[in-house]
Coordinates of C-alpha atoms in Angstrom, one line a residue:
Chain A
X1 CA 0.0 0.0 0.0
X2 CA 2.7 2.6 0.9
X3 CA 4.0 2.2 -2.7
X4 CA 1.3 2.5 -4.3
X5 CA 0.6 5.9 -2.6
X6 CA 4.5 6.6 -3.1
X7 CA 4.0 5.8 -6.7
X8 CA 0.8 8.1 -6.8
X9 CA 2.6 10.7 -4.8
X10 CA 5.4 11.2 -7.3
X11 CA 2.9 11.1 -10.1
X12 CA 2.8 13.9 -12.3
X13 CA -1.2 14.4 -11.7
X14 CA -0.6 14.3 -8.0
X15 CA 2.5 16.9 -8.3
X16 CA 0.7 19.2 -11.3
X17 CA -0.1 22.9 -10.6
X18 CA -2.3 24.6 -12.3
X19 CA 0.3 27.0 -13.7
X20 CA 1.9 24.0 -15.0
X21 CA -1.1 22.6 -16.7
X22 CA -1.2 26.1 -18.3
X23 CA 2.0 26.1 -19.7
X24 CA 1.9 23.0 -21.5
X25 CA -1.3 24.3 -22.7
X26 CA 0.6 26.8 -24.4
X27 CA 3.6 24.8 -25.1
X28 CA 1.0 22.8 -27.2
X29 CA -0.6 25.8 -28.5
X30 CA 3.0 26.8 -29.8
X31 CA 3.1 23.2 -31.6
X32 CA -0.6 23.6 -32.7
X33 CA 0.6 26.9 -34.6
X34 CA 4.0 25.5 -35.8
X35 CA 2.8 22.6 -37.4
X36 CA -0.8 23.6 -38.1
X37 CA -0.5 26.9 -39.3
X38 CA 3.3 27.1 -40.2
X39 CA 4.1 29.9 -38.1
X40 CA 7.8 29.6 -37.9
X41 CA 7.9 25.8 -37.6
X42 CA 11.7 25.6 -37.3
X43 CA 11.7 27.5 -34.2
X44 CA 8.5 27.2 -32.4
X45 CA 8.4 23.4 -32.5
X46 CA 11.7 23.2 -30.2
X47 CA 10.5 25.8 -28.3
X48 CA 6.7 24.6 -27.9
X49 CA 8.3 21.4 -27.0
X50 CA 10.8 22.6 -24.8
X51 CA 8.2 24.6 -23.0
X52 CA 6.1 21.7 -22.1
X53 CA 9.2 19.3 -21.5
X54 CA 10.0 22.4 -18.5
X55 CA 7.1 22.0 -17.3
X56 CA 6.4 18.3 -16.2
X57 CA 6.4 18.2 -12.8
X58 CA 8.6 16.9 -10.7
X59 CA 10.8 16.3 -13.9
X60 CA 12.8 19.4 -13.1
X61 CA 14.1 19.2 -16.8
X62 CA 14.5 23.1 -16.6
X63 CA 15.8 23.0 -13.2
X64 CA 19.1 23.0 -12.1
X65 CA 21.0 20.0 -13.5
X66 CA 18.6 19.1 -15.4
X67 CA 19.0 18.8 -19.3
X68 CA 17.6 22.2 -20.9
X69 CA 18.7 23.8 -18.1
X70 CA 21.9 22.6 -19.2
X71 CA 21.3 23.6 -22.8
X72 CA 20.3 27.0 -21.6
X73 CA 23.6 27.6 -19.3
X74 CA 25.6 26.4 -22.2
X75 CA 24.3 28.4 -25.0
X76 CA 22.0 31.1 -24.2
X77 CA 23.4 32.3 -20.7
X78 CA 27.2 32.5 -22.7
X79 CA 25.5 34.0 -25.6
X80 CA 27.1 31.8 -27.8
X81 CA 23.8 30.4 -29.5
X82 CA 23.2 33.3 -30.7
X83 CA 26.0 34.4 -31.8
X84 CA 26.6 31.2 -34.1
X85 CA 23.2 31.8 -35.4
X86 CA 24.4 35.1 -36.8
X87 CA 27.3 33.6 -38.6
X88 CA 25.1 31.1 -40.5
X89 CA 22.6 33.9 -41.4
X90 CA 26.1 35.8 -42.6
X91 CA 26.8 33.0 -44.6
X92 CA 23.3 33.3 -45.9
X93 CA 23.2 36.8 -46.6
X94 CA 23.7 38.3 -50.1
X95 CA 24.6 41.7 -49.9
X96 CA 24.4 42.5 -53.5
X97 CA 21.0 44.3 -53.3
X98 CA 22.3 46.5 -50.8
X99 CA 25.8 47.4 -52.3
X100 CA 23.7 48.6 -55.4
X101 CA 21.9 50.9 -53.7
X102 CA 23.5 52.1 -50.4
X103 CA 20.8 54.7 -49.8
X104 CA 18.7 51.7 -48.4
X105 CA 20.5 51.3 -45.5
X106 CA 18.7 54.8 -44.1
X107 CA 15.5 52.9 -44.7
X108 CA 17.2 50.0 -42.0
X109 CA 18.0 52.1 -39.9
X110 CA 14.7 54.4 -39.5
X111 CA 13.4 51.1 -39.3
X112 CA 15.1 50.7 -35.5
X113 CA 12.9 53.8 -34.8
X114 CA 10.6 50.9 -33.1
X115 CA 12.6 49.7 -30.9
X116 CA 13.4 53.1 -29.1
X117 CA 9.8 54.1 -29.3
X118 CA 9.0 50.7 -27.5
X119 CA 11.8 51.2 -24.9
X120 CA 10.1 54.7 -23.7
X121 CA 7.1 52.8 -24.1
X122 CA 8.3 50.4 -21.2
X123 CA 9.6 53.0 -19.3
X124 CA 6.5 54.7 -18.9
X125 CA 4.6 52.0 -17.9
X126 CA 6.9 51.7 -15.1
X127 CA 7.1 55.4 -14.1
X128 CA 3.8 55.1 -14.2
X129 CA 3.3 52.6 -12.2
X130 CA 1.8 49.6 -14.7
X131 CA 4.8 47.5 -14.2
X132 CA 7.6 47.4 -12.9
X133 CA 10.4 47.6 -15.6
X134 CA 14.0 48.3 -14.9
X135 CA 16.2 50.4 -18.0
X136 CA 17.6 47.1 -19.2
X137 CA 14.5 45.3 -19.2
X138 CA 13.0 48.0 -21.2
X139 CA 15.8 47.6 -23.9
X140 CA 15.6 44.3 -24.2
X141 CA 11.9 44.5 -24.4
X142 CA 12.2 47.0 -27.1
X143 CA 14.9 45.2 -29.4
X144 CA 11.8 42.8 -30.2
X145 CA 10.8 45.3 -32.6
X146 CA 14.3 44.8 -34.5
X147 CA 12.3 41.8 -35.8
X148 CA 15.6 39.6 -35.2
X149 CA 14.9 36.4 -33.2
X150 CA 19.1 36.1 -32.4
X151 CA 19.3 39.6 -31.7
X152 CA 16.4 39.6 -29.1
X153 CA 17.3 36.9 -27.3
X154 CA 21.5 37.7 -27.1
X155 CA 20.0 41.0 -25.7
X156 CA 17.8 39.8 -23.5
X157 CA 20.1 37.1 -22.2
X158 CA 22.5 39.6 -21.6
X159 CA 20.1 42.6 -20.0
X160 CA 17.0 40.8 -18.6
X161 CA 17.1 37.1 -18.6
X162 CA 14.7 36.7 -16.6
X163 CA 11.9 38.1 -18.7
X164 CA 13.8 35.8 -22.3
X165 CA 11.2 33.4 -22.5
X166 CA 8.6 35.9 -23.2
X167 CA 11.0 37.9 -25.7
X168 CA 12.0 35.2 -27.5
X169 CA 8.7 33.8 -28.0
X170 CA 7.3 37.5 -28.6
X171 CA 9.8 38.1 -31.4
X172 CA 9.3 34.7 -32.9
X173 CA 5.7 34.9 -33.1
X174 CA 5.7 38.6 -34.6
X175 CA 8.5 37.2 -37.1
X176 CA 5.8 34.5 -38.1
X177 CA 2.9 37.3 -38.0
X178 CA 4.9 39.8 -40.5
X179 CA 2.5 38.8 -43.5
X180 CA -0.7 39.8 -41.2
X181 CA 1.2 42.8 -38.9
X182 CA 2.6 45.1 -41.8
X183 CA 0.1 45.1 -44.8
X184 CA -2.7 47.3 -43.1
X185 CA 0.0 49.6 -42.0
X186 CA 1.9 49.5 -45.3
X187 CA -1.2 50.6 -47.2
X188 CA -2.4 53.1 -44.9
X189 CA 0.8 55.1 -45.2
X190 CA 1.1 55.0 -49.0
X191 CA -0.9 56.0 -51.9
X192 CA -1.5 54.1 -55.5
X193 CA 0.7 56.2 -57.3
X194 CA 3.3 55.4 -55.0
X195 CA 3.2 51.8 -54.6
X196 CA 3.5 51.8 -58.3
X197 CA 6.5 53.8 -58.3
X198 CA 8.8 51.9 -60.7
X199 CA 12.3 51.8 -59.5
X200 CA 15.5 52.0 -61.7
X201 CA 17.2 48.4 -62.6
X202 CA 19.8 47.7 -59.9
X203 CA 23.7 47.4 -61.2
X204 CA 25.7 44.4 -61.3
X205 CA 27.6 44.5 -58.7
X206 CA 30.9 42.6 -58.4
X207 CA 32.5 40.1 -56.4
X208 CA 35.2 42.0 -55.3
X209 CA 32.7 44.2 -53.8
X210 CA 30.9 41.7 -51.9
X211 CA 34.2 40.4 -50.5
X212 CA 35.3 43.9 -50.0
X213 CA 32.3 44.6 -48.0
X214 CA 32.0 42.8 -44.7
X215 CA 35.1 43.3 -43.5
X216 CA 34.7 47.2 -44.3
X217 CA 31.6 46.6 -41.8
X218 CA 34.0 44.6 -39.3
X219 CA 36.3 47.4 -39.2
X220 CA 33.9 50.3 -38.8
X221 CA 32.2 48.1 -36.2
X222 CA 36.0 47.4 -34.4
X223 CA 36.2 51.4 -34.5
X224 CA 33.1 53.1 -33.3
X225 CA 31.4 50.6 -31.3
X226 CA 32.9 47.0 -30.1
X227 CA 29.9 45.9 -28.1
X228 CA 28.3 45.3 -31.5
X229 CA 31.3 43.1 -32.8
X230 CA 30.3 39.7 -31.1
X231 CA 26.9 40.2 -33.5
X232 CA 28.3 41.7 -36.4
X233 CA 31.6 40.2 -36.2
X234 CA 30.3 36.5 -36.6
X235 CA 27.6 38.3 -39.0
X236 CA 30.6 39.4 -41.2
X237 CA 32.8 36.0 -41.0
X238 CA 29.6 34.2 -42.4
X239 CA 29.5 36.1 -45.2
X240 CA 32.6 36.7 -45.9
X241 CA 33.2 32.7 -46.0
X242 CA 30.6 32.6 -48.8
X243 CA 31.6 35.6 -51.0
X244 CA 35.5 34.7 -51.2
X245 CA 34.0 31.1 -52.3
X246 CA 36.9 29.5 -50.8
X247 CA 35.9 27.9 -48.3
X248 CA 32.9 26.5 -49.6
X249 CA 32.6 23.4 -46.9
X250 CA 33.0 25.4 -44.2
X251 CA 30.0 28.0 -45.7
X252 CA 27.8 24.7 -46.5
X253 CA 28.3 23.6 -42.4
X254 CA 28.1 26.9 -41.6
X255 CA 24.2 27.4 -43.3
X256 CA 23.2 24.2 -42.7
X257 CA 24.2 21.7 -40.5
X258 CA 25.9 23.8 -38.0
X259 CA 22.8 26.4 -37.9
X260 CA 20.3 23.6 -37.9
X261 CA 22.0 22.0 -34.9
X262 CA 22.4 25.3 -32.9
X263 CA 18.4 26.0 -33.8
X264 CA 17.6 22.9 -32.2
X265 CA 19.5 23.3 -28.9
X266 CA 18.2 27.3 -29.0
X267 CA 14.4 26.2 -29.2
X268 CA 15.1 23.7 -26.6
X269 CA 16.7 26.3 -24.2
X270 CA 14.3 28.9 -24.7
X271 CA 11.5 26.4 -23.9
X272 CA 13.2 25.9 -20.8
X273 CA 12.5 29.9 -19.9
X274 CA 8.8 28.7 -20.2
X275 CA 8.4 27.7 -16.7
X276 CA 4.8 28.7 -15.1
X277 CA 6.4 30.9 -12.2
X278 CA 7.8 33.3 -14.7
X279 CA 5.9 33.4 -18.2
X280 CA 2.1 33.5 -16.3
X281 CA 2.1 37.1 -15.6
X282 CA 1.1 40.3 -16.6
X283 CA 4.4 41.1 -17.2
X284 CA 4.5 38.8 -20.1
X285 CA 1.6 40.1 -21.4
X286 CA 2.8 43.6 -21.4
X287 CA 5.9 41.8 -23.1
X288 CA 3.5 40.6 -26.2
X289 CA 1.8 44.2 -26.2
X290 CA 4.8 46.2 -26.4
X291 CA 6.5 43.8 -28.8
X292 CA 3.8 44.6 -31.2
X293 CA 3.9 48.0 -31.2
X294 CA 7.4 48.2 -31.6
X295 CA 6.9 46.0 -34.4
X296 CA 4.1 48.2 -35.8
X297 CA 6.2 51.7 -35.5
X298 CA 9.4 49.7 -36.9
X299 CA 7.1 49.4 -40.1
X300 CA 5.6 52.4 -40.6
X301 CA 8.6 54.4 -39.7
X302 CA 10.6 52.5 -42.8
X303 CA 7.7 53.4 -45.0
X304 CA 7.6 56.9 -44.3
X305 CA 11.8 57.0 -44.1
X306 CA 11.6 56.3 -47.8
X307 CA 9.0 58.2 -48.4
X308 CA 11.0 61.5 -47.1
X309 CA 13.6 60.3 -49.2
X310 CA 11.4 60.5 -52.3
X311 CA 11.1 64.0 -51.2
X312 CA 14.5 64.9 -51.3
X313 CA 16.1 62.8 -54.3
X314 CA 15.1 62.6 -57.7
X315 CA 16.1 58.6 -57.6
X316 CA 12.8 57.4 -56.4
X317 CA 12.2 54.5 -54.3
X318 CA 8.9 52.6 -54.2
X319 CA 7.8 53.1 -50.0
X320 CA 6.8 49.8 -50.0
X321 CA 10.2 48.0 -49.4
X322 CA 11.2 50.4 -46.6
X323 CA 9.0 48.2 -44.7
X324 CA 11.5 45.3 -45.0
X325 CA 14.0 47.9 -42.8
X326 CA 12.9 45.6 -40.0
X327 CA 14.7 42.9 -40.5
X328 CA 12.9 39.7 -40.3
X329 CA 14.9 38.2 -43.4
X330 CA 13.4 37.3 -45.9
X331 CA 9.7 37.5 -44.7
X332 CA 9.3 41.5 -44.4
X333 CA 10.6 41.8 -48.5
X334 CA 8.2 39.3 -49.3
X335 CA 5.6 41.0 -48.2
X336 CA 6.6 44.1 -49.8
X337 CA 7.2 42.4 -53.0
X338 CA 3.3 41.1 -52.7
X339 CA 2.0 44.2 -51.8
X340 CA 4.0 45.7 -55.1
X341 CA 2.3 42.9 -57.5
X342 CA -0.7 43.8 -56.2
X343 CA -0.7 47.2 -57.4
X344 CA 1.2 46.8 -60.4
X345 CA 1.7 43.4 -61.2
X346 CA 4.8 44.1 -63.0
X347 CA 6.6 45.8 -60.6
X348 CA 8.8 43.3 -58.8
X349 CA 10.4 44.7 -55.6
X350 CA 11.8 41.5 -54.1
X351 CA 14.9 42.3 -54.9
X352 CA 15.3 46.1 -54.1
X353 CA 13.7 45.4 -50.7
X354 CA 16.4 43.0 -49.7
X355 CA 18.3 45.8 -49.3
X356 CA 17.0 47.8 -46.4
X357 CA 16.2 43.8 -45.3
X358 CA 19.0 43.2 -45.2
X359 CA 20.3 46.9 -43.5
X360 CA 17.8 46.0 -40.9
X361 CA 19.6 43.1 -39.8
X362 CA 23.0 45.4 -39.1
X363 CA 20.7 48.1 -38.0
X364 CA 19.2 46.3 -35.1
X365 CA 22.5 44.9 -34.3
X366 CA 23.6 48.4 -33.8
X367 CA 20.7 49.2 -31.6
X368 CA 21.7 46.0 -30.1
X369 CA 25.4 47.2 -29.4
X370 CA 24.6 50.6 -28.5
X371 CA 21.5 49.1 -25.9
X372 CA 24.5 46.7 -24.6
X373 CA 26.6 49.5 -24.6
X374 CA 24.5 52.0 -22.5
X375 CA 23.3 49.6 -19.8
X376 CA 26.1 47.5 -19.0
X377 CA 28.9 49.6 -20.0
Chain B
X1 CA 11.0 60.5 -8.2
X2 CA 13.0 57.8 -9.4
X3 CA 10.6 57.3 -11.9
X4 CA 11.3 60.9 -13.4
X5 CA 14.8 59.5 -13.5
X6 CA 13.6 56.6 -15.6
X7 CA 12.2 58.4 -17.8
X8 CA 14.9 60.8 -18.5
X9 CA 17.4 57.8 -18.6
X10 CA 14.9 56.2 -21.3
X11 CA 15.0 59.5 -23.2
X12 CA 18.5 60.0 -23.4
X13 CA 19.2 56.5 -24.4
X14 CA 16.5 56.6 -27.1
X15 CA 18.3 59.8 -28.9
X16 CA 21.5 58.9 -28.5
X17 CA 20.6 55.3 -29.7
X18 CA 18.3 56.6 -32.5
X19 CA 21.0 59.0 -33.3
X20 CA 23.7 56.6 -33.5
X21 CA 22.1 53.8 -35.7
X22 CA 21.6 56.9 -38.1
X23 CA 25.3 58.1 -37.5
X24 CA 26.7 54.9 -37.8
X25 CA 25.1 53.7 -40.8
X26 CA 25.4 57.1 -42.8
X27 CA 28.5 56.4 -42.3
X28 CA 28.3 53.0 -43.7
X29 CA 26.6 54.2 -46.8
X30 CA 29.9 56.6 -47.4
X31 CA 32.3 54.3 -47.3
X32 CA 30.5 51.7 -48.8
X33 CA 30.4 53.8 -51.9
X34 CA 33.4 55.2 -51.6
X35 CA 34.3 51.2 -51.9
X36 CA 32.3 50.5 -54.8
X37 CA 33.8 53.7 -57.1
X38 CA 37.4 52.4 -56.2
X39 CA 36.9 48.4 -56.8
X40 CA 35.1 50.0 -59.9
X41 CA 37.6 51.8 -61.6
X42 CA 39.9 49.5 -60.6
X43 CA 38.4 46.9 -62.1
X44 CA 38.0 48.8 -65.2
X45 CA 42.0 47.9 -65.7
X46 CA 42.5 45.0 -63.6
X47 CA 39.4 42.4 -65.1
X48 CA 36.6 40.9 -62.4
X49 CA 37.0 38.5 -60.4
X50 CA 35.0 35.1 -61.9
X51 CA 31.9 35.1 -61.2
X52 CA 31.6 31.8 -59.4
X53 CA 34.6 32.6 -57.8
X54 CA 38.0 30.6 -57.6
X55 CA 37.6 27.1 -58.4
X56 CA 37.0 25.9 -54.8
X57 CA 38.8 22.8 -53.4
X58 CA 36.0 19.7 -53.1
X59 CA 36.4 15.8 -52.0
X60 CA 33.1 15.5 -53.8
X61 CA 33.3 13.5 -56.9
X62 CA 30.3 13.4 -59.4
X63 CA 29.7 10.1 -60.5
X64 CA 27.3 11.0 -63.5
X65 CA 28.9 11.8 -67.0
X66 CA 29.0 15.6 -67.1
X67 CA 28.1 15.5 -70.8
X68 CA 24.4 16.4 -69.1
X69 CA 25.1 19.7 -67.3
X70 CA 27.3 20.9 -69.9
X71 CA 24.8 20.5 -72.8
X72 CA 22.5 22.0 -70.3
X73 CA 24.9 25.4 -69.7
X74 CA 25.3 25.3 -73.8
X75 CA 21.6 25.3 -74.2
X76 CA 21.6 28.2 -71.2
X77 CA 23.4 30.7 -73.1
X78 CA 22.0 30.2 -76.8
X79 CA 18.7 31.0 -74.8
X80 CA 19.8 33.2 -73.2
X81 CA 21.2 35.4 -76.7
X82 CA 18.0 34.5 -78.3
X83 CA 16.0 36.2 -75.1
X84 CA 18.9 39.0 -75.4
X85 CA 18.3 39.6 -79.4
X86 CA 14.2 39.9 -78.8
X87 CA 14.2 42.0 -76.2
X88 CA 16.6 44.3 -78.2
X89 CA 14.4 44.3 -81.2
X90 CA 11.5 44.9 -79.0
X91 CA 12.8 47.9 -77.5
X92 CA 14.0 49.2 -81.1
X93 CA 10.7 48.9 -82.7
X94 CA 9.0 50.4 -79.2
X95 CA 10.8 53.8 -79.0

C-alpha cells in the first residue's frame, strides 16, 4: 500500500499545478501553430516542446542539473547560440541588393525607430506605475521590434534574462505574423501612385565588392562601437566565407548543419524559460503588447523613411520596401514584393527590398550594441 | 521620483541610440560607396574576379557523365542570346 501511494505521490497528476497545466497548454498551442498553421515551424516546435518538457512536474528538466537547463547555461546564458546563429545567417546573406543601392541602409536604420519608441514605451509603464520595468529590461523589451529572433534573445540574455522566455517567444511569433502585422499599415501610409513607383534596374555589382564589403563593416564596427562586434563580427565572417567562395565546406556547415544544430538546442533552451512561475504574468503580457507595437512603428517608420527620401532625391524608391528595414529576413521583403504585385503586377520589388532587409539586420545589431553599450557599460 | 529619472534615462538612451544607428550607418553608406567607385575603376584595368569565384577545393566527386550539365549550360546561353536579341528588337521597334 505505501508504494502504491508513493508511486501516486510522485505522479505527475498528484504533483501538477495549475500553472503547469497552463503552460503545457501553451507549449502545445505553440506546436498547434508551428505545425498547423506554419508559423515559424523551425523554431517554435523546439520551443513549444521545450516549454512543455519544462514543465512536467517533478521532472525538473529546466531545473538546475537538469538537461535544458543545461542547454540553456551552455548556450543562451554565454550567448554563444546566438551568436553562431548570426554567422550562419552571414553566410546566408547576399549583400548584392544593398551594395547597389546604399541609400537603403537609411530605410534599416529608421526602421530601429521601433525599438526606441517601445523602450520609452516600457519605461513609462513603469514610471507610471503599470509595471515594474528596470532600463535594461525595457531595452531588451524594445529590441523585439528589430524583428531579429538572435538579436532579441542575445540582448535579452544579456540585459533581462529573466523576462527571455517571453521575448523570445514575442519576437518569434511577430517574425511569423509579418505577413498579417505590416500590410494594413503599409497601405495606410502610401498611396497608389506610390506603390507603383517603378524603380531603376539595380547594377551588377561585383565580387570583389561583396568580398570587399563585410570586412569594411568589421572594421567600422572594431572602430566606433565593439559591443556590436560579437553580433556583427560572426555576422561578417559568415558572409565573408561565402563571398570569397573558398571555403565552400565550411559555408555549406556553416548554413546548414551547423545552424540547424544550434536552432535545435536554441528552441530547446528557450522552452526551458517557459516555466509557469515566470511566463504567467502580466508582465509577459505587457511583453507581447509592447512587442507589437514596436513592431508596428518599426514598419511604418521604414515606410515613411523612404518616403521623405522621395522627397529629397530625384532617384525614387517605391515606399513599399522600406517596410522590409525591420529585418525579419526574408519575410518583411516578401511581403513588400506582394504588396507591389498587387498594385502593379509588374513591378517586382523582391529584390530592391532586400536591401534595407538586409540593412535592418546590421541596424538592429547596432541598436543592439549601443543598448548593450548604454546599460552594461 | 526615481521614476522621473527613468524616464529621463529612457529619453536619453533613445536619442542617442536613435542617433547613432543613423550616424553609424550614414557612415556606412559613405564608405561603402566610396568602396564601390574604387573596386570599380579599378576593375576597369585589372578584369573581375570570376563570377563563381575561384575554383574551390572539393572531396566531392560526381559520378554521373557531365556531358548532361554541360549540354545544359550550352543550351543556357544560346537561350539566353535569343532572349537578349528579342528584347533588343522589342525595344527598337517600341521607341
Amino acid at each position: 500500500m505505501d508504494q502504491i501511494i508513493r508511486l501516486w505521490h510522485n505522479s505527475g497528476l498528484y504533483q501538477m499545478e495549475p500553472g503547469q497545466a497552463v503552460m503545457i497548454a501553451i507549449g502545445m498551442l505553440l506546436l498547434y501553430l508551428a505545425i498547423n498553421k506554419n508559423f515559424e515551424p523551425l523554431l517554435l516546435v523546439p520551443i513549444g516542446f521545450g516549454g512543455v518538457l519544462a514543465n512536467i512536474p517533478g521532472a525538473g528538466l529546466a531545473e538546475h542539473g537538469g538537461i535544458l537547463h543545461l542547454f540553456y547555461t551552455v548556450g543562451i546564458e554565454s550567448g554563444a547560440f546566438p551568436l553562431i546563429i548570426f554567422m550562419g545567417v552571414g553566410a546566408m546573406t547576399d549583400f548584392g541588393p544593398l551594395l547597389s543601392n546604399p541609400r537603403t541602409l537609411f530605410l534599416g536604420a529608421a526602421a530601429q525607430f521601433g525599438i526606441f519608441v517601445t523602450l520609452m514605451g516600457a519605461v513609462a509603464l513603469s514610471a507610471f506605475g503599470v509595471f515594474d520595468f528596470s532600463l535594461a529590461d525595457a531595452a531588451a523589451i524594445g529590441i523585439i521590434g528589430g524583428a531579429d529572433g538572435p538579436t532579441s534573445i542575445y540582448v535579452a540574455s544579456k540585459l533581462a534574462p529573466d523576462l527571455l522566455g517571453a521575448i523570445a517567444v514575442a519576437s518569434y511569433s511577430y517574425m511569423a505574423l509579418v505577413p498579417l502585422i505590416q500590410p494594413p499599415i503599409m497601405r495606410a501610409l502610401t498611396t497608389e501612385s506610390e506603390r507603383k513607383i517603378k524603380m531603376v534596374q539595380q547594377r551588377h555589382v561585383s565580387h570583389r565588392e561583396k568580398i570587399v564589403f563585410p570586412l569594411l563593416l568589421l572594421l567600422l564596427v572594431a572602430f566606433l562601437l565593439p559591443d556590436a562586434a560579437p553580433l556583427l563580427g560572426m555576422f561578417c565572417f559568415g558572409n565573408l566565407m561565402k563571398e570569397c567562395a573558398v571555403v565552400d565546406r565550411l559555408r555549406n556547415t556553416t548554413h546548414n548543419s551547423l545552424i540547424n544544430t544550434v536552432t535545435i538546442f536554441l528552441g530547446l533552451a528557450v522552452g526551458s524559460k517557459l516555466s509557469a512561475d515566470k511566463f504567467l504574468d502580466l508582465t509577459t503580457l505587457g511583453i507581447l503588447l509592447l512587442g507589437m507595437i514596436a513592431f508596428s512603428i518599426g514598419t511604418a517608420s521604414g515606410v515613411i523613411m523612404a518616403k521623405v527620401m522621395n522627397k529629397i532625391s530625384t532617384n525614387k524608391i517605391n515606399p513599399l520596401i522600406g517596410s522590409a528595414g525591420v529585418s525579419a529576413v526574408p519575410m518583411a521583403a516578401r511581403v513588400s514584393n506582394k504588396l507591389g504585385l498587387e498594385t502593379d503586377p509588374h513591378n517586382f520589388l523582391l529584390m530592391h527590398a532586400m536591401g534595407p532587409n538586409v540593412a535592418g539586420v546590421i541596424g538592429s545589431a547596432i541598436a543592439a550594441g549601443i543598448m548593450i553599450n548604454y546599460i552594461a557599460g | 521620483m526615481e521614476s522621473s529619472s527613468l524616464m529621463s534615462e529612457g529619453i536619453s538612451l533613445m536619442l542617442f541610440g536613435m542617433g547613432f544607428v543613423f550616424v553609424f550607418l550614414t557612415l556606412l553608406v559613405i564608405v561603402t560607396s566610396l568602396m564601390s567607385k574604387i573596386i570599380i575603376k579599378y576593375e576597369k584595368s585589372a578584369g573581375v574576379l570570376p563570377e563563381d569565384g575561384v575554383p574551390s577545393p572539393s572531396t566531392f566527386i560526381p559520378h554521373h557523365e557531365t556531358n548532361a550539365p554541360l549540354q545544359a549550360e550550352a543550351d543556357d546561353k544560346t537561350l539566353i542570346s535569343v532572349l537578349t536579341a528579342a528584347v533588343h528588337k522589342y525595344r527598337s521597334r517600341h521607341k
